Short mmCIF file of C-alpha atoms and ligand atoms in Angstrom, two decimals:
data_model
loop_
_atom_site.label_atom_id
_atom_site.label_comp_id
_atom_site.label_asym_id
_atom_site.label_seq_id
_atom_site.Cartn_x
_atom_site.Cartn_y
_atom_site.Cartn_z
CA UNK A 1204 118.83 207.71 38.57
CA UNK A 1205 117.87 206.41 35.25
CA UNK A 1206 118.61 203.58 32.89
CA UNK A 1207 121.13 203.16 30.63
CA UNK A 1208 122.45 202.85 26.92
CA UNK A 1209 121.94 199.75 25.23
CA UNK A 1210 125.47 198.65 23.95
CA UNK A 1211 124.24 196.10 21.41
CA UNK A 1212 121.88 198.35 19.65
CA UNK A 1213 123.87 201.52 20.18
CA UNK A 1214 119.85 203.12 21.31
CA UNK A 1215 119.95 205.52 23.86
CA UNK A 1216 117.17 204.79 26.38
CA UNK A 1217 115.13 206.32 29.05
CA UNK A 1218 112.89 204.89 31.63
CA UNK A 1219 110.70 207.61 29.95
CA UNK A 1220 110.75 205.34 27.42
CA UNK A 1221 109.20 202.44 29.55
CA UNK A 1222 106.01 204.25 30.91
CA UNK A 1223 105.18 205.57 27.45
CA UNK A 1224 102.28 204.01 25.99
CA UNK A 1225 104.38 202.24 23.88
CA UNK A 1226 105.83 200.63 26.94
CA UNK A 1227 105.65 196.77 27.12
CA UNK A 1228 103.11 196.27 29.38
CA UNK A 1229 101.74 192.89 31.21
CA UNK A 1230 97.84 192.46 31.25
CA UNK A 1231 95.63 192.25 34.38
CA UNK A 1232 96.83 188.85 34.11
CA UNK A 1233 99.85 189.32 35.81
CA UNK A 1234 99.32 187.31 39.10
CA UNK A 1235 102.32 189.39 40.73
CA UNK A 1236 100.95 192.70 40.05
CA UNK A 1237 97.82 192.22 41.67
CA UNK A 1238 99.38 190.96 44.56
CA UNK A 1239 101.51 194.05 44.71
CA UNK A 1240 98.42 196.27 43.88
CA UNK A 1241 97.04 195.70 47.28
CA UNK A 1242 99.61 197.31 49.21
CA UNK A 1243 98.73 200.56 47.43
CA UNK A 1244 97.28 203.07 50.50
CA UNK A 1245 99.17 201.09 52.89
CA UNK A 1246 102.03 203.08 55.05
CA UNK A 1247 105.48 202.40 54.19
CA UNK A 1248 106.80 204.50 57.35
CA UNK A 1249 105.17 205.46 60.48
CA UNK A 1250 106.48 208.12 62.86
CA UNK A 1251 109.91 207.45 61.20
CA UNK A 1252 112.61 209.81 62.92
CA UNK A 1253 115.57 211.48 61.02
CA UNK A 1254 118.95 209.68 62.19
CA UNK A 1255 120.15 213.52 63.03
CA UNK A 1256 118.71 216.44 63.47
CA UNK A 1257 119.23 218.79 60.83
CA UNK A 1258 122.99 219.87 61.40
CA UNK A 1259 125.57 222.39 59.86
CA UNK A 1260 128.26 219.42 58.91
CA UNK A 1261 125.87 217.81 56.92
CA UNK A 1262 124.48 221.02 54.91
CA UNK A 1263 128.48 222.05 54.33
CA UNK A 1264 128.92 218.60 53.14
CA UNK A 1265 125.67 218.89 50.91
CA UNK A 1266 126.69 222.40 49.50
CA UNK A 1267 130.29 221.19 48.80
CA UNK A 1268 128.96 218.17 46.78
CA UNK A 1269 126.55 220.91 45.04
CA UNK A 1270 128.64 223.18 44.43
CA UNK A 1271 126.42 225.63 45.82
CA UNK A 1272 127.87 228.82 47.44
CA UNK A 1273 124.87 230.75 48.53
CA UNK A 1274 125.14 232.47 51.49
CA UNK A 1275 121.60 231.47 52.66
CA UNK A 1276 122.96 227.81 53.87
CA UNK A 1277 126.01 229.54 55.49
CA UNK A 1278 126.64 231.27 59.07
CA UNK A 1279 124.74 231.66 62.09
CA UNK A 1280 121.30 232.38 60.44
CA UNK A 1281 121.70 229.65 57.91
CA UNK A 1282 119.14 227.53 56.76
CA UNK A 1283 119.27 223.86 54.71
CA UNK A 1284 118.99 224.11 51.04
CA UNK A 1285 115.30 222.87 50.80
CA UNK A 1286 116.44 220.10 48.40
CA UNK A 1287 117.87 217.97 51.19
CA UNK A 1288 114.31 217.58 52.28
CA UNK A 1289 114.87 213.68 51.53
CA UNK A 1290 118.48 213.57 52.65
CA UNK A 1291 117.14 214.19 56.58
CA UNK A 1292 114.82 210.91 56.21
CA UNK A 1293 117.49 208.55 54.63
CA UNK A 1294 118.91 205.48 56.27
CA UNK A 1295 122.30 205.73 55.28
CA UNK A 1296 124.72 202.58 55.60
CA UNK A 1297 122.92 200.99 58.28
CA UNK A 1298 119.35 201.18 56.42
CA UNK A 1299 115.99 202.09 57.20
CA UNK A 1300 114.48 200.84 60.60
CA UNK A 1301 111.05 202.36 60.62
CA UNK A 1302 109.83 200.74 57.37
CA UNK A 1303 106.82 199.07 57.69
CA UNK A 1304 105.96 195.39 57.50
CA UNK A 1305 103.98 196.14 54.10
CA UNK A 1306 106.71 197.78 52.57
CA UNK A 1307 109.27 195.25 53.61
CA UNK A 1308 106.40 192.59 52.27
CA UNK A 1309 106.41 194.25 49.18
CA UNK A 1310 109.99 194.64 48.38
CA UNK A 1311 110.41 191.12 49.46
CA UNK A 1312 107.80 190.19 46.87
CA UNK A 1313 109.53 192.26 44.16
CA UNK A 1314 112.97 190.48 44.95
CA UNK A 1315 111.82 186.97 45.04
CA UNK A 1316 110.44 188.20 41.50
CA UNK A 1317 114.01 188.82 40.48
CA UNK A 1318 113.35 192.45 40.44
CA UNK A 1319 116.65 193.18 42.68
CA UNK A 1320 117.87 196.34 41.55
CA UNK A 1321 116.46 199.69 42.13
CA UNK A 1322 116.33 202.88 40.29
CA UNK A 1323 114.74 206.36 41.06
CA UNK A 1324 113.27 208.01 38.33
CA UNK A 1325 110.80 211.13 39.82
CA UNK A 1326 111.16 213.14 42.84
CA UNK A 1327 108.52 215.87 43.29
CA UNK A 1328 109.19 217.82 46.71
CA UNK A 1329 106.95 220.67 48.09
CA UNK A 1330 108.77 222.86 50.75
CA UNK A 1331 106.74 224.32 53.46
CA UNK A 1332 109.23 226.08 56.15
CA UNK A 1333 112.95 226.36 56.38
CA UNK A 1334 115.15 223.78 58.00
CA UNK A 1335 117.52 225.21 60.33
CA UNK A 1336 120.04 223.42 62.30
CA UNK A 1337 118.65 221.67 65.19
CA UNK A 1338 115.07 220.86 63.83
CA UNK A 1339 114.36 217.24 64.59
CA UNK A 1340 112.92 215.40 61.63
CA UNK A 1341 110.05 212.88 61.91
CA UNK A 1342 108.05 211.38 58.65
CA UNK A 1343 105.44 209.34 57.64
CA UNK A 1344 105.43 207.71 54.05
CA UNK A 1345 102.82 205.94 52.02
CA UNK A 1346 102.87 203.70 49.29
CA UNK A 1347 100.90 205.46 46.96
CA UNK A 1348 100.84 203.14 43.63
CA UNK A 1349 102.29 200.34 42.02
CA UNK A 1350 102.22 200.36 38.42
CA UNK A 1351 101.92 196.93 35.91
CA UNK A 1352 104.88 195.11 34.95
CA UNK A 1353 106.89 197.42 32.23
CA UNK A 1354 109.99 196.49 30.41
CA UNK A 1355 112.58 199.22 30.23
CA UNK A 1356 116.13 199.12 28.71
CA UNK A 1357 117.50 198.02 32.06
CA UNK A 1358 115.28 195.19 32.74
CA UNK A 1359 111.35 194.35 33.33
CA UNK A 1360 109.88 195.77 36.57
CA UNK A 1361 107.56 197.75 38.42
CA UNK A 1362 107.00 201.61 39.51
CA UNK A 1363 106.32 201.92 42.82
CA UNK A 1364 105.60 205.63 44.05
CA UNK A 1365 105.47 206.74 47.65
CA UNK A 1366 104.26 209.77 49.18
CA UNK A 1367 106.04 211.00 52.48
CA UNK A 1368 104.91 213.91 54.77
CA UNK A 1369 108.12 215.45 56.52
CA UNK A 1370 107.88 217.32 59.77
CA UNK A 1371 110.25 219.12 61.77
CA UNK A 1372 109.87 219.50 65.42
CA UNK A 1373 106.06 218.41 64.67
CA UNK A 1374 105.22 221.09 62.18
CA UNK A 1375 105.01 220.09 58.67
CA UNK A 1376 107.89 221.31 56.81
CA UNK A 1377 107.35 219.37 53.35
CA UNK A 1378 106.03 216.62 51.14
CA UNK A 1379 107.98 214.16 49.19
CA UNK A 1380 106.74 211.97 46.42
CA UNK A 1381 109.33 209.68 45.21
CA UNK A 1382 109.21 207.01 42.23
CA UNK A 1383 111.42 204.21 42.00
CA UNK A 1384 111.76 201.02 39.59
CA UNK A 1385 111.94 197.69 40.93
CA UNK A 1386 113.65 195.76 38.10
CA UNK A 1387 115.14 192.62 37.20
CA UNK A 1388 118.55 193.51 35.73
CA UNK A 1389 118.92 192.89 31.88
CA UNK A 1390 122.19 190.98 30.68
CA UNK A 1391 125.47 192.60 32.64
CA UNK A 1392 127.18 195.26 30.51
CA UNK A 1393 130.58 195.18 29.58
CA UNK A 1394 131.85 198.63 29.50
CA UNK A 1395 134.83 197.31 27.36
CA UNK A 1396 134.66 197.37 23.40
CA UNK A 1397 135.74 194.57 21.20
CA UNK A 1398 139.56 195.60 21.43
CA UNK A 1399 139.56 195.59 25.10
CA UNK A 1400 139.47 199.62 25.59
CA UNK A 1401 137.44 200.90 27.88
CA UNK A 1402 134.48 202.49 26.16
CA UNK A 1403 133.70 206.19 26.56
CA UNK A 1404 130.13 207.08 28.30
CA UNK A 1405 127.50 207.31 25.84
CA UNK A 1406 129.86 205.95 22.70
CA UNK A 1407 128.12 204.09 20.26
CA UNK A 1408 124.80 205.17 21.94
CA UNK A 1409 124.80 208.93 21.25
CA UNK A 1410 122.19 210.33 18.68
CA UNK A 1411 123.93 213.32 16.96
CA UNK A 1412 121.81 216.12 17.38
CA UNK A 1413 120.02 217.42 13.99
CA UNK A 1414 121.88 220.72 13.95
CA UNK A 1415 123.35 221.48 10.94
CA UNK A 1416 127.22 221.23 10.50
CA UNK A 1417 129.35 224.31 9.48
CA UNK A 1418 131.41 223.37 6.07
CA UNK A 1419 135.00 223.15 7.21
CA UNK A 1420 137.55 223.78 4.85
CA UNK A 1421 141.23 224.65 4.58
CA UNK A 1422 140.57 228.59 4.79
CA UNK A 1423 138.27 228.18 7.98
CA UNK A 1424 139.43 225.13 9.50
CA UNK A 1425 141.66 227.27 11.94
CA UNK A 1426 138.55 229.30 12.86
CA UNK A 1427 136.28 226.06 14.00
CA UNK A 1428 139.70 224.71 15.70
CA UNK A 1429 139.62 227.45 17.70
CA UNK A 1430 135.98 227.36 18.38
CA UNK A 1431 136.42 224.06 19.69
CA UNK A 1432 139.18 225.12 22.53
CA UNK A 1433 136.10 228.18 22.91
CA UNK A 1434 138.19 230.81 21.45
CA UNK A 1435 136.67 233.12 18.82
CA UNK A 1436 139.71 234.22 16.62
CA UNK A 1437 139.77 236.99 14.17
CA UNK A 1438 142.26 236.90 11.38
CA UNK A 1439 144.79 239.65 11.25
CA UNK A 1440 146.79 240.65 7.98
CA UNK A 1441 150.51 240.50 8.90
CA UNK A 1442 151.26 243.20 6.02
CA UNK A 1443 148.49 245.92 7.28
CA UNK A 1444 147.46 244.70 10.34
CA UNK A 1445 143.62 244.76 9.23
CA UNK A 1446 141.25 242.61 11.26
CA UNK A 1447 138.88 240.24 8.96
CA UNK A 1448 135.91 238.16 9.60
CA UNK A 1449 135.20 235.59 8.16
CA UNK A 1450 138.00 233.85 7.52
CA UNK A 1451 139.48 234.27 3.81
CA UNK A 1452 142.76 233.49 1.89
CA UNK A 1453 144.00 237.23 1.43
CA UNK A 1454 143.47 240.69 2.81
CA UNK A 1455 140.79 242.94 1.64
CA UNK A 1456 142.56 246.23 2.35
CA UNK A 1457 146.18 245.36 0.80
CA UNK A 1458 145.64 242.08 -0.96
CA UNK A 1459 148.16 240.92 1.19
CA UNK A 1460 148.36 236.94 1.94
CA UNK A 1461 150.06 236.49 5.22
CA UNK A 1462 148.14 236.39 8.28
CA UNK A 1463 147.82 235.42 12.06
CA UNK A 1464 145.00 235.31 14.76
CA UNK A 1465 143.93 237.31 17.73
CA UNK A 1466 141.40 236.31 19.94
CA UNK A 1467 137.96 238.15 20.59
CA UNK A 1468 137.83 239.53 24.00
CA UNK A 1469 134.16 238.63 23.60
CA UNK A 1470 132.38 241.97 24.28
CA UNK A 1471 129.98 242.95 21.69
CA UNK A 1472 126.91 244.67 20.70
CA UNK A 1473 123.93 244.10 18.57
CA UNK A 1474 124.79 245.74 15.23
CA UNK A 1475 121.17 244.25 13.47
CA UNK A 1476 119.33 241.08 14.01
CA UNK A 1477 116.08 238.98 12.69
CA UNK A 1478 113.93 236.97 14.85
CA UNK A 1479 113.08 233.37 12.89
CA UNK A 1480 109.44 232.39 13.50
CA UNK A 1481 109.05 230.50 10.13
CA UNK A 1482 110.45 227.97 8.36
CA UNK A 1483 110.97 225.38 11.28
CA UNK A 1484 113.69 223.29 11.04
CA UNK A 1485 114.18 220.29 13.15
CA UNK A 1486 117.31 221.23 14.96
CA UNK A 1487 115.80 224.71 16.27
CA UNK A 1488 113.00 225.74 18.59
CA UNK A 1489 111.37 228.99 16.81
CA UNK A 1490 111.10 231.89 17.29
CA UNK A 1491 114.89 232.04 17.94
CA UNK A 1492 116.93 235.35 17.16
CA UNK A 1493 119.86 235.77 14.98
CA UNK A 1494 122.36 238.79 15.27
CA UNK A 1495 124.81 240.31 13.56
CA UNK A 1496 127.22 241.32 16.46
CA UNK A 1497 129.61 243.94 16.24
CA UNK A 1498 132.63 242.99 18.32
CA UNK A 1499 134.59 245.17 20.16
CA UNK A 1500 137.48 244.62 17.78
CA UNK A 1501 135.22 246.17 14.74
CA UNK A 1502 134.38 243.15 12.87
CA UNK A 1503 130.80 241.60 12.33
CA UNK A 1504 129.84 237.92 13.18
CA UNK A 1505 126.69 236.40 12.75
CA UNK A 1506 125.55 234.14 15.35
CA UNK A 1507 123.16 232.92 17.65
CA UNK A 1508 121.60 235.03 20.74
CA UNK A 1509 120.75 233.35 23.59
CA UNK A 1510 119.80 233.99 27.31
CA UNK A 1511 116.86 236.37 26.62
CA UNK A 1512 113.64 236.13 25.22
CA UNK A 1513 113.95 237.22 21.19
CA UNK A 1514 111.21 239.60 21.65
CA UNK A 1515 113.92 241.59 24.11
CA UNK A 1516 116.60 241.81 21.46
CA UNK A 1517 117.63 245.40 20.86
CA UNK A 1518 120.13 247.09 18.28
CA UNK A 1519 122.82 248.45 20.42
CA UNK A 1520 122.37 245.93 23.15
CA UNK A 1521 125.45 244.68 25.01
CA UNK A 1522 125.98 241.13 24.21
CA UNK A 1523 128.70 238.74 25.44
CA UNK A 1524 130.59 235.86 23.73
CA UNK A 1525 129.73 232.03 24.89
CA UNK A 1526 130.03 228.74 23.81
CA UNK A 1527 127.42 226.17 23.24
CA UNK A 1528 128.12 222.66 23.18
CA UNK A 1529 125.61 221.28 20.78
CA UNK A 1530 126.84 217.62 20.63
CA UNK A 1531 130.13 215.97 21.25
CA UNK A 1532 131.28 216.99 17.44
CA UNK A 1533 129.92 220.66 17.59
CA UNK A 1534 130.48 223.61 19.79
CA UNK A 1535 129.08 226.80 18.19
CA UNK A 1536 130.00 230.50 19.30
CA UNK A 1537 126.70 232.61 20.46
CA UNK A 1538 125.96 235.66 22.24
CA UNK A 1539 123.91 236.33 25.10
CA UNK A 1540 122.42 239.81 26.89
CA UNK A 1541 124.53 240.57 29.87
CA UNK A 1542 122.64 240.28 31.98
CA UNK A 1543 123.79 239.41 36.10
CA UNK A 1544 121.90 237.60 38.17
CA UNK A 1545 118.78 239.04 39.42
CA UNK A 1546 119.10 242.13 37.40
CA UNK A 1547 116.42 241.73 34.52
CA UNK A 1548 112.94 241.73 34.79
CA UNK A 1549 111.81 237.96 35.06
CA UNK A 1550 108.54 236.92 32.89
CA UNK A 1551 107.32 234.26 30.91
CA UNK A 1552 109.74 233.30 28.23
CA UNK A 1553 112.57 234.58 29.90
CA UNK A 1554 115.76 232.37 29.75
CA UNK A 1555 118.35 231.51 32.69
CA UNK A 1556 121.91 231.54 31.89
CA UNK A 1557 122.95 227.77 31.22
CA UNK A 1558 125.08 226.07 33.95
CA UNK A 1559 127.32 223.20 32.99
CA UNK A 1560 128.28 220.63 35.76
CA UNK A 1561 131.16 218.47 35.02
CA UNK A 1562 129.80 214.80 35.92
CA UNK A 1563 132.98 213.34 37.45
CA UNK A 1564 133.54 210.45 39.51
CA UNK A 1565 133.97 212.33 42.17
CA UNK A 1566 130.58 214.71 42.04
CA UNK A 1567 128.96 211.65 42.10
CA UNK A 1568 130.37 210.07 44.91
CA UNK A 1569 129.88 213.00 47.10
CA UNK A 1570 126.86 213.69 46.12
CA UNK A 1571 125.25 209.95 46.71
CA UNK A 1572 127.38 210.42 50.05
CA UNK A 1573 126.02 213.83 50.70
CA UNK A 1574 122.66 212.54 50.32
CA UNK A 1575 123.34 209.16 52.40
CA UNK A 1576 122.45 207.18 49.66
CA UNK A 1577 124.39 204.32 49.43
CA UNK A 1578 122.86 202.39 46.80
CA UNK A 1579 126.31 200.84 45.35
CA UNK A 1580 125.33 201.95 41.66
CA UNK A 1581 126.11 204.99 42.67
CA UNK A 1582 129.81 204.42 43.92
CA UNK A 1583 130.43 200.81 42.70
CA UNK A 1584 131.42 200.14 39.19
CA UNK A 1585 131.53 196.12 39.29
CA UNK A 1586 127.77 196.32 41.05
CA UNK A 1587 126.24 199.13 38.79
CA UNK A 1588 127.56 196.59 35.62
CA UNK A 1589 125.59 193.71 37.50
CA UNK A 1590 122.70 195.50 37.17
CA UNK A 1591 122.79 196.65 33.81
CA UNK A 1592 124.36 199.90 33.43
CA UNK A 1593 127.73 200.52 31.76
CA UNK A 1594 128.99 202.62 34.74
CA UNK A 1595 128.01 203.94 38.17
CA UNK A 1596 125.88 207.01 37.65
CA UNK A 1597 124.25 210.17 39.27
CA UNK A 1598 121.52 209.77 41.90
CA UNK A 1599 118.33 211.44 42.14
CA UNK A 1600 118.93 213.57 45.09
CA UNK A 1601 121.91 214.77 43.45
CA UNK A 1602 120.38 216.01 40.35
CA UNK A 1603 117.45 217.19 42.62
CA UNK A 1604 120.20 219.41 44.22
CA UNK A 1605 121.79 220.52 41.42
CA UNK A 1606 118.50 221.63 39.87
CA UNK A 1607 117.76 223.64 43.30
CA UNK A 1608 121.24 225.45 43.14
CA UNK A 1609 120.44 226.49 39.46
CA UNK A 1610 117.61 228.27 40.83
CA UNK A 1611 118.70 229.63 43.75
CA UNK A 1612 122.07 231.21 42.39
CA UNK A 1613 120.22 232.85 39.51
CA UNK A 1614 117.51 234.28 41.74
CA UNK A 1615 119.69 234.99 44.70
CA UNK A 1616 120.15 233.93 48.29
CA UNK A 1617 116.38 235.98 49.16
CA UNK A 1618 114.86 233.66 46.99
CA UNK A 1619 112.71 230.40 48.42
CA UNK A 1620 112.11 227.43 46.75
CA UNK A 1621 108.50 226.33 47.10
CA UNK A 1622 108.81 223.35 44.93
CA UNK A 1623 110.58 220.96 42.94
CA UNK A 1624 109.29 218.52 40.36
CA UNK A 1625 112.12 216.26 38.35
CA UNK A 1626 111.80 213.45 36.36
CA UNK A 1627 115.07 211.65 35.14
CA UNK A 1628 115.88 210.49 31.57
CA UNK A 1629 119.21 209.34 30.45
CA UNK A 1630 121.56 208.83 33.23
CA UNK A 1631 124.79 211.03 33.83
CA UNK A 1632 127.79 209.03 33.93
CA UNK A 1633 131.30 209.95 34.78
CA UNK A 1634 133.03 211.95 32.08
CA UNK A 1635 129.91 213.59 31.06
CA UNK A 1636 128.82 217.17 31.28
CA UNK A 1637 125.35 218.04 31.94
CA UNK A 1638 124.28 221.43 30.89
CA UNK A 1639 121.44 223.12 32.74
CA UNK A 1640 118.81 225.69 31.05
CA UNK A 1641 115.88 227.26 32.49
CA UNK A 1642 113.10 229.18 31.38
CA UNK A 1643 110.60 231.25 32.82
CA UNK A 1644 106.87 229.25 32.36
CA UNK A 1645 104.91 231.61 34.39
CA UNK A 1646 105.01 234.69 36.95
CA UNK A 1647 102.11 235.53 39.47
CA UNK A 1648 103.26 238.35 41.84
CA UNK A 1649 106.69 237.32 43.43
CA UNK A 1650 106.17 233.66 42.44
CA UNK A 1651 108.16 232.10 39.78
CA UNK A 1652 107.63 228.64 37.96
CA UNK A 1653 110.54 227.81 36.03
CA UNK A 1654 111.13 224.71 33.39
CA UNK A 1655 114.48 223.25 33.76
CA UNK A 1656 116.08 220.44 31.54
CA UNK A 1657 119.35 219.60 32.00
CA UNK A 1658 121.07 217.40 29.04
CA UNK A 1659 124.20 215.30 28.49
CA UNK A 1660 125.85 213.89 25.47
CA UNK A 1661 122.96 211.18 25.41
CA UNK A 1662 120.09 213.44 25.60
CA UNK A 1663 118.01 214.86 28.52
CA UNK A 1664 118.98 213.73 31.82
CA UNK A 1665 116.48 215.93 33.71
CA UNK A 1666 113.12 217.71 33.11
CA UNK A 1667 111.22 219.28 35.85
CA UNK A 1668 109.76 222.60 36.88
CA UNK A 1669 110.76 224.44 39.88
CA UNK A 1670 108.82 227.07 41.90
CA UNK A 1671 110.53 229.88 43.39
CA UNK A 1672 109.33 232.75 45.53
CA UNK A 1673 111.43 236.17 45.42
CA UNK A 1674 110.90 238.85 47.92
CA UNK A 1675 109.50 241.89 46.12
CA UNK A 1676 112.19 244.28 47.51
CA UNK A 1677 115.10 241.61 46.45
CA UNK A 1678 116.64 240.16 43.63
CA UNK A 1679 114.13 240.41 40.72
CA UNK A 1680 113.24 243.96 39.72
CA UNK A 1681 109.72 244.76 38.35
CA UNK A 1682 108.82 244.01 34.94
CA UNK A 1683 108.60 247.32 33.77
CA UNK A 1684 112.15 247.85 34.33
CA UNK A 1685 114.16 248.12 30.75
CA UNK A 1686 117.62 246.92 31.54
CA UNK A 1687 119.01 247.84 27.91
CA UNK A 1688 118.23 251.30 25.67
CA UNK A 1689 115.59 251.02 23.47
CA UNK A 1690 116.32 251.02 19.81
CA UNK A 1691 117.48 254.19 17.94
CA UNK A 1692 115.86 253.61 14.51
ZN1 LIG B 881 146.52 243.86 4.67
#
């Protein structure tokens, strides 16, 4: 969960903005804050009990909502996805019976002060043992901290951090630190424009990427139209059938002016490449590799090389065409090293292939229900508007589940998530797409740390890290294996 887009100024904002040093902060003279602070260290839940034991139907609903098809979560030996940790502790539609008087009092004080709305902003989970059907869940939770009053685009309020210890059949199973913003909703957002048409999510609030734009003219417009449809079109002379690229008005071979197009199959090899270190451009994050790719059709294309550390690019390396959505107005063809999940040596700097998640109303609502989160802002558009959001938005448990799926999709069913720590930025609204990208930060034996960023049209929806243990015998070969031929100079 997160914040919204200011439809007046068109500026996109995040809860991060609020917690940054520039956020508006009340001083120690905030009487309410001084009262709230006395709750730090008090129990929020003591000896809470999960409403249901870990069970197959909830696991299946979760996996369906997250699109997670890992065999680890199916069949007689199934475990629960680790990112479900919090779901087993949720009160669901009928609420939490086990909350302490201190917790009730803290939230009542905030409600009385007008901070009636709530969004989650951070979630840090550590997984100590797998959860299996039949495990009975118990938990304790403590109010760890309350922030001074902060002003955010959603409204002014207080960040409350709780820490929970989760047990399965009495054994420690995981820990869960959770930060929410309890806030007084700013004025209701109307999601309609002045002419009465629905406002598409993010419209007016979208910061265009600083990425340079292609120069589109009469001679090459057809090429960029194709790219927008995720097709790389090669011109073909209708007189002599010679293929040509880049697009030109006439045939180099026979001078003929007639042409049609063929769509590239998408396979190619690196004919040559450069790795850019300098000069830096705002749109790019050096070092990065740009390749001259020889397509299977025989023509050559200059494009970015993605999905691998620049230092691993080699002449002759097979690559595969992908399309990268830079922002709403720009799609670019790029080429990635043709690695399959788990078949590359994994080390610092390696990039995971991106995962694009369509953010539909169905995904948002099914994720909320699979995680037993009945906060109205995740299913009721009117209620979301009353709380200062232009529409419903994805809950943090779904985002966490998607991050977990992204990691285990890549590392394979033998990999075990140890920790996932995420922070939410701009919300995931219906109609958007989120692209998850990951980069390996460190590897220590079989333990791999991955930085994960999920981006939508408004900016970063989620940033965080995941730690995953990969059995030595599985999935990730040793770093000495070289999957691609060395260059032959
Ligand atoms: Zn020709």
